[in-house]
Short mmCIF file of N, CA and C in Angstrom, two decimals:
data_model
loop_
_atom_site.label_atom_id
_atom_site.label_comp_id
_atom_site.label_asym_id
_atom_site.label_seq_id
_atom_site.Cartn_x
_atom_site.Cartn_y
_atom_site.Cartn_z
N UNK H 1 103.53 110.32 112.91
CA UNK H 1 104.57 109.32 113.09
C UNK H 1 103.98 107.96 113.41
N UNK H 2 102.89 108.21 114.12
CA UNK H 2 102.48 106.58 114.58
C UNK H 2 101.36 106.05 113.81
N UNK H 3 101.03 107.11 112.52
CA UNK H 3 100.22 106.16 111.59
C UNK H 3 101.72 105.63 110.33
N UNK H 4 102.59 106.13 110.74
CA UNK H 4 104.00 105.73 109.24
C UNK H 4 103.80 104.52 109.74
N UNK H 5 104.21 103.95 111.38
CA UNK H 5 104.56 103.05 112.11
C UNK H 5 103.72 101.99 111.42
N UNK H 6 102.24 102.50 112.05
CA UNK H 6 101.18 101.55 111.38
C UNK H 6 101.02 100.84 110.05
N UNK H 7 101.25 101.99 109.39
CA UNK H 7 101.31 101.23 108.21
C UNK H 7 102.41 100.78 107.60
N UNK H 8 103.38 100.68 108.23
CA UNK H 8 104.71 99.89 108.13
C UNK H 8 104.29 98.45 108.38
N UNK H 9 103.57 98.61 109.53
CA UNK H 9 103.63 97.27 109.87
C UNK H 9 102.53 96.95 109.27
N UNK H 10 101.40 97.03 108.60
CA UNK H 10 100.64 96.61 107.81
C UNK H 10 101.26 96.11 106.07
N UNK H 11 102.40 96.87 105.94
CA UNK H 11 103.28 96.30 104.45
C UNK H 11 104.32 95.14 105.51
N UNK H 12 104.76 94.83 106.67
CA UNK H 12 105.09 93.86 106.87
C UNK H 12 104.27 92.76 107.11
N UNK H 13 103.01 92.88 107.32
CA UNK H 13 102.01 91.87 107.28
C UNK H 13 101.81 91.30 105.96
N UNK H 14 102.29 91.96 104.76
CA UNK H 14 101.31 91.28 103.69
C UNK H 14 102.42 90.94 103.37
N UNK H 15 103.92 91.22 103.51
CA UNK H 15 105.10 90.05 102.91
C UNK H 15 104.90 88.96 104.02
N UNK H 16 104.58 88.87 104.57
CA UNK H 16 104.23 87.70 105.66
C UNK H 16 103.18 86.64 105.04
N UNK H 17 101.89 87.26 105.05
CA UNK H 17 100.80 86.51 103.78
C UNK H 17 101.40 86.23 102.65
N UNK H 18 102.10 86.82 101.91
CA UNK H 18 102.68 86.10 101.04
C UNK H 18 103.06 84.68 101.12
N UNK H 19 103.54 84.43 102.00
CA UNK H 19 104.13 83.34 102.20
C UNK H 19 103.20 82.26 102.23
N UNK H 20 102.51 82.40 103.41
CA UNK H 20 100.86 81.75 103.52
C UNK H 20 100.06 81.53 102.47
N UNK H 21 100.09 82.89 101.55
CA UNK H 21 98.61 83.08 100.68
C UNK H 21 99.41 82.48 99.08
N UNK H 22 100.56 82.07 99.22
CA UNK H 22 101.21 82.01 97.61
C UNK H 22 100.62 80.95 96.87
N UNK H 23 99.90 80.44 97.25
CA UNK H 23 98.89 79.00 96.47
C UNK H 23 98.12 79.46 96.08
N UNK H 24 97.01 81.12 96.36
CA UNK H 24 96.00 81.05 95.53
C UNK H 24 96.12 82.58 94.76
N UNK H 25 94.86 82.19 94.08
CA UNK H 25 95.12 83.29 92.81
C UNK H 25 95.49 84.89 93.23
N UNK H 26 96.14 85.22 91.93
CA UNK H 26 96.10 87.11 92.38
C UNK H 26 94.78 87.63 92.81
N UNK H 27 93.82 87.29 92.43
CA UNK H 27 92.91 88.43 92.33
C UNK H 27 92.49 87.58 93.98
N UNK H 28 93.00 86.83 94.60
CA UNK H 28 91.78 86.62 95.71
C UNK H 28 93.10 87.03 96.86
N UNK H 29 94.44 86.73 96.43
CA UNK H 29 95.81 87.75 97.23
C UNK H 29 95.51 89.17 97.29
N UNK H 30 95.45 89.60 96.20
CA UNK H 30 95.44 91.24 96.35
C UNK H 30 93.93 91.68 96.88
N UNK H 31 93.11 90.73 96.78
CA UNK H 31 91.89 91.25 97.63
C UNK H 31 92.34 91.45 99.18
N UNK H 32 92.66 90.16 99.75
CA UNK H 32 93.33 90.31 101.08
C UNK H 32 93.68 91.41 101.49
N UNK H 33 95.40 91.64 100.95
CA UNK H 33 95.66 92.30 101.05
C UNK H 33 95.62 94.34 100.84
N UNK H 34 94.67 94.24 99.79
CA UNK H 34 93.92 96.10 99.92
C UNK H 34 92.87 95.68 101.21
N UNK H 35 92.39 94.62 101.66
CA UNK H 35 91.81 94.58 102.95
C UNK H 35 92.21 94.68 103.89
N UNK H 36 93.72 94.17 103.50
CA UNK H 36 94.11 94.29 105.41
C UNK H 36 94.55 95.96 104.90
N UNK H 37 94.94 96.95 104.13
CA UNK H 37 95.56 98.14 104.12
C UNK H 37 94.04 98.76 104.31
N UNK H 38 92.70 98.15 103.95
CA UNK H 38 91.95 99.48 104.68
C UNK H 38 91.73 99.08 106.05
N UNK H 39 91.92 98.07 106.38
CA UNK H 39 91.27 97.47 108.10
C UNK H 39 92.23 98.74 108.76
N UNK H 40 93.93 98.17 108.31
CA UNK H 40 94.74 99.10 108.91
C UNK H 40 94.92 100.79 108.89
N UNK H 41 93.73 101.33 107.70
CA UNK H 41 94.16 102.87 107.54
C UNK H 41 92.89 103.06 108.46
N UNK H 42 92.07 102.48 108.62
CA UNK H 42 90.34 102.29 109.19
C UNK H 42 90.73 102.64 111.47
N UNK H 43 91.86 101.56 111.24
CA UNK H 43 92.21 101.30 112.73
C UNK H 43 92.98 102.50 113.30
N UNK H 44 93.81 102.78 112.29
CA UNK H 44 94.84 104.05 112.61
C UNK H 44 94.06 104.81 112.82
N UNK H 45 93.31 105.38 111.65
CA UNK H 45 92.54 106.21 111.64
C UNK H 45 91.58 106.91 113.01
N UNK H 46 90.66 105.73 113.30
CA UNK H 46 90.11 105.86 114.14
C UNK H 46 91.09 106.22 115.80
N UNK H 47 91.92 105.38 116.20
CA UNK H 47 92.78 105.86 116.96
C UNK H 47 93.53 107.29 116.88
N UNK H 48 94.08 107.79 115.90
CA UNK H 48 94.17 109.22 115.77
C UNK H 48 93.18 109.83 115.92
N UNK H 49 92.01 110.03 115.98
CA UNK H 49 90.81 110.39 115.95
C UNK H 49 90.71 110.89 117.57
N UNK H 50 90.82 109.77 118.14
CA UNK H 50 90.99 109.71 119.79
C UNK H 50 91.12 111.12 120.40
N UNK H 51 92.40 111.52 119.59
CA UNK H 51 93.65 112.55 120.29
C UNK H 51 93.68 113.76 119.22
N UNK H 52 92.25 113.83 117.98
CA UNK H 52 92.33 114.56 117.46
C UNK H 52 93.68 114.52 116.54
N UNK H 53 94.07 113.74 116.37
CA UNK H 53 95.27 114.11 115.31
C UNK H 53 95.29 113.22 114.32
N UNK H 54 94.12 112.64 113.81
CA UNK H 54 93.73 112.39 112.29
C UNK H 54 94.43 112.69 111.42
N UNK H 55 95.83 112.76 110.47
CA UNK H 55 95.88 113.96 109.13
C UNK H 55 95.08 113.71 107.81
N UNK H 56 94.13 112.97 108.02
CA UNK H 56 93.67 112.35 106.73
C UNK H 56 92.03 112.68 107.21
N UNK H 57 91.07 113.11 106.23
CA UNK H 57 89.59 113.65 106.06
C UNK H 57 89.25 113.08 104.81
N UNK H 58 88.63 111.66 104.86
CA UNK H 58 88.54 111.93 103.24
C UNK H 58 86.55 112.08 103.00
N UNK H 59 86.13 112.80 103.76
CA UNK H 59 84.73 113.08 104.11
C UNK H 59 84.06 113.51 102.18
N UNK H 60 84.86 114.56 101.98
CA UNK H 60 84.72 115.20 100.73
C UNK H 60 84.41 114.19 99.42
N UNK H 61 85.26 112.88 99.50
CA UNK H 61 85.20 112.13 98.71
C UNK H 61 83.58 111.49 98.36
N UNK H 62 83.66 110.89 97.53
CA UNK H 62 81.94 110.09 96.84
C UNK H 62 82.12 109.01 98.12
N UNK H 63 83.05 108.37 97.81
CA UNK H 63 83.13 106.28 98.47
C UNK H 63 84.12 106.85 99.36
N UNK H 64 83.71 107.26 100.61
CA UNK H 64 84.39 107.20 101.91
C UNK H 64 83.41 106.13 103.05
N UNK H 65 84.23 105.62 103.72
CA UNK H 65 83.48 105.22 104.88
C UNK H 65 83.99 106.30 106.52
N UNK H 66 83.31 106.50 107.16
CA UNK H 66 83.15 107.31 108.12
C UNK H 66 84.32 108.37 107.50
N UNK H 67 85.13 109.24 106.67
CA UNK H 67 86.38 109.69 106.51
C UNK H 67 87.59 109.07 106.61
N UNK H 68 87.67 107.88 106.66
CA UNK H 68 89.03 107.40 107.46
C UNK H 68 89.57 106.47 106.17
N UNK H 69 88.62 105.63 105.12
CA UNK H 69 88.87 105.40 103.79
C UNK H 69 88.24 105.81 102.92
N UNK H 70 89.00 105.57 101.90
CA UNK H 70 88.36 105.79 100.54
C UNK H 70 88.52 104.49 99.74
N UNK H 71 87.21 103.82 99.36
CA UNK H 71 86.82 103.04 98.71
C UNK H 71 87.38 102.74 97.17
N UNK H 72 87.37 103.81 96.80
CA UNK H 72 88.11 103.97 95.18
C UNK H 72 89.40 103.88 95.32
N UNK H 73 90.27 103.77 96.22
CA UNK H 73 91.70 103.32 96.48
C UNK H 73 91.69 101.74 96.06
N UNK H 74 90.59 100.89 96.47
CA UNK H 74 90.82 99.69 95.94
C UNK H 74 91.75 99.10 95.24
N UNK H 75 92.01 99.77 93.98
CA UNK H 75 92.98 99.22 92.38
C UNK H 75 93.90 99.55 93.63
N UNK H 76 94.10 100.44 93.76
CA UNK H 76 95.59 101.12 93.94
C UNK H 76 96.66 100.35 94.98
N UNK H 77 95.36 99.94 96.46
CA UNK H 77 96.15 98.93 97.20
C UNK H 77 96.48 97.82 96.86
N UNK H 78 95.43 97.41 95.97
CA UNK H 78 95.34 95.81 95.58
C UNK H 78 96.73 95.97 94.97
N UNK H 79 96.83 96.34 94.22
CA UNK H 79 98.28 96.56 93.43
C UNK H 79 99.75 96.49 93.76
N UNK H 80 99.53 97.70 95.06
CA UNK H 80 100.22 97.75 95.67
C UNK H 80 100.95 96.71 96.54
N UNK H 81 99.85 95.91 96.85
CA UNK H 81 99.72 94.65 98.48
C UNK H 81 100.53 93.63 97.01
N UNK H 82 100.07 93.34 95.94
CA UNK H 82 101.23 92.71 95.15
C UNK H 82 102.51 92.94 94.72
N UNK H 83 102.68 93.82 94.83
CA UNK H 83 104.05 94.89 94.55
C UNK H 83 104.67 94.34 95.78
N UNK H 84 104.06 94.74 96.88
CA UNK H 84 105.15 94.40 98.42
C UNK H 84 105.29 92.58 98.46
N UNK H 85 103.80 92.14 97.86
CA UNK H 85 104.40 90.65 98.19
C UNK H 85 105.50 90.01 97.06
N UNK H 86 105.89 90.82 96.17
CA UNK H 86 106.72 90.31 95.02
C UNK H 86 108.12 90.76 95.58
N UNK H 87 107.91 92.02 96.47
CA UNK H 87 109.26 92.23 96.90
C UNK H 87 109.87 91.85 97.74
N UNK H 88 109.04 91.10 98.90
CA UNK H 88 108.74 90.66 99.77
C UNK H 88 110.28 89.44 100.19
N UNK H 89 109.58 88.64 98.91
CA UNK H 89 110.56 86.89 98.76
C UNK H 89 110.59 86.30 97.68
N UNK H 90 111.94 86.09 97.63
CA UNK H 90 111.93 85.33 95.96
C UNK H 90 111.22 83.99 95.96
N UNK H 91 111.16 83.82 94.84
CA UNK H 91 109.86 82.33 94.26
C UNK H 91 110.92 81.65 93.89
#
């Protein structure tokens, strides 16, 4: 429940940057933003960790850092972090 939280509030952070970041290009927006979604799966992560209640291992994977991301998600957030900032606020 308190990593949903987290990363709730990490998709309300990047309609927020939107606002801020709408002057420069996609590719240097959606960098941001798959950055702030691994800082935030990185932070959760580690805090669940604390208390043992992690639900995510991604150890198995090639491009993990300590288990807590996966590197090859890249496309997927970047994408994503544009998706939320388009839904975010009209232009």
């Amino acid at each position: 429940m308190l990593d949903v939280l987290i990363r709730a509030g990490s998709f309300t952070a990047i309609i927020i940057l939107g606002f801020l970041l709408k002057k420069l290009g996609v590719f240097l927006r959606g960098t941001v933003y798959a950055s702030l979604i691994f800082l935030m799966e990185y932070l959760s992560g580690s805090f669940l960790r604390l208390f043992n209640a992690c639900p995510w291992d991604y150890s198995q994977s090639r491009y993990h850092i300590n288990g807590l991301i996966r590197l090859d998600f890249f496309p997927f957030w970047f994408l994503l972090g544009l998706l939320f900032e388009r839904t975010g606020y009209k232009r």
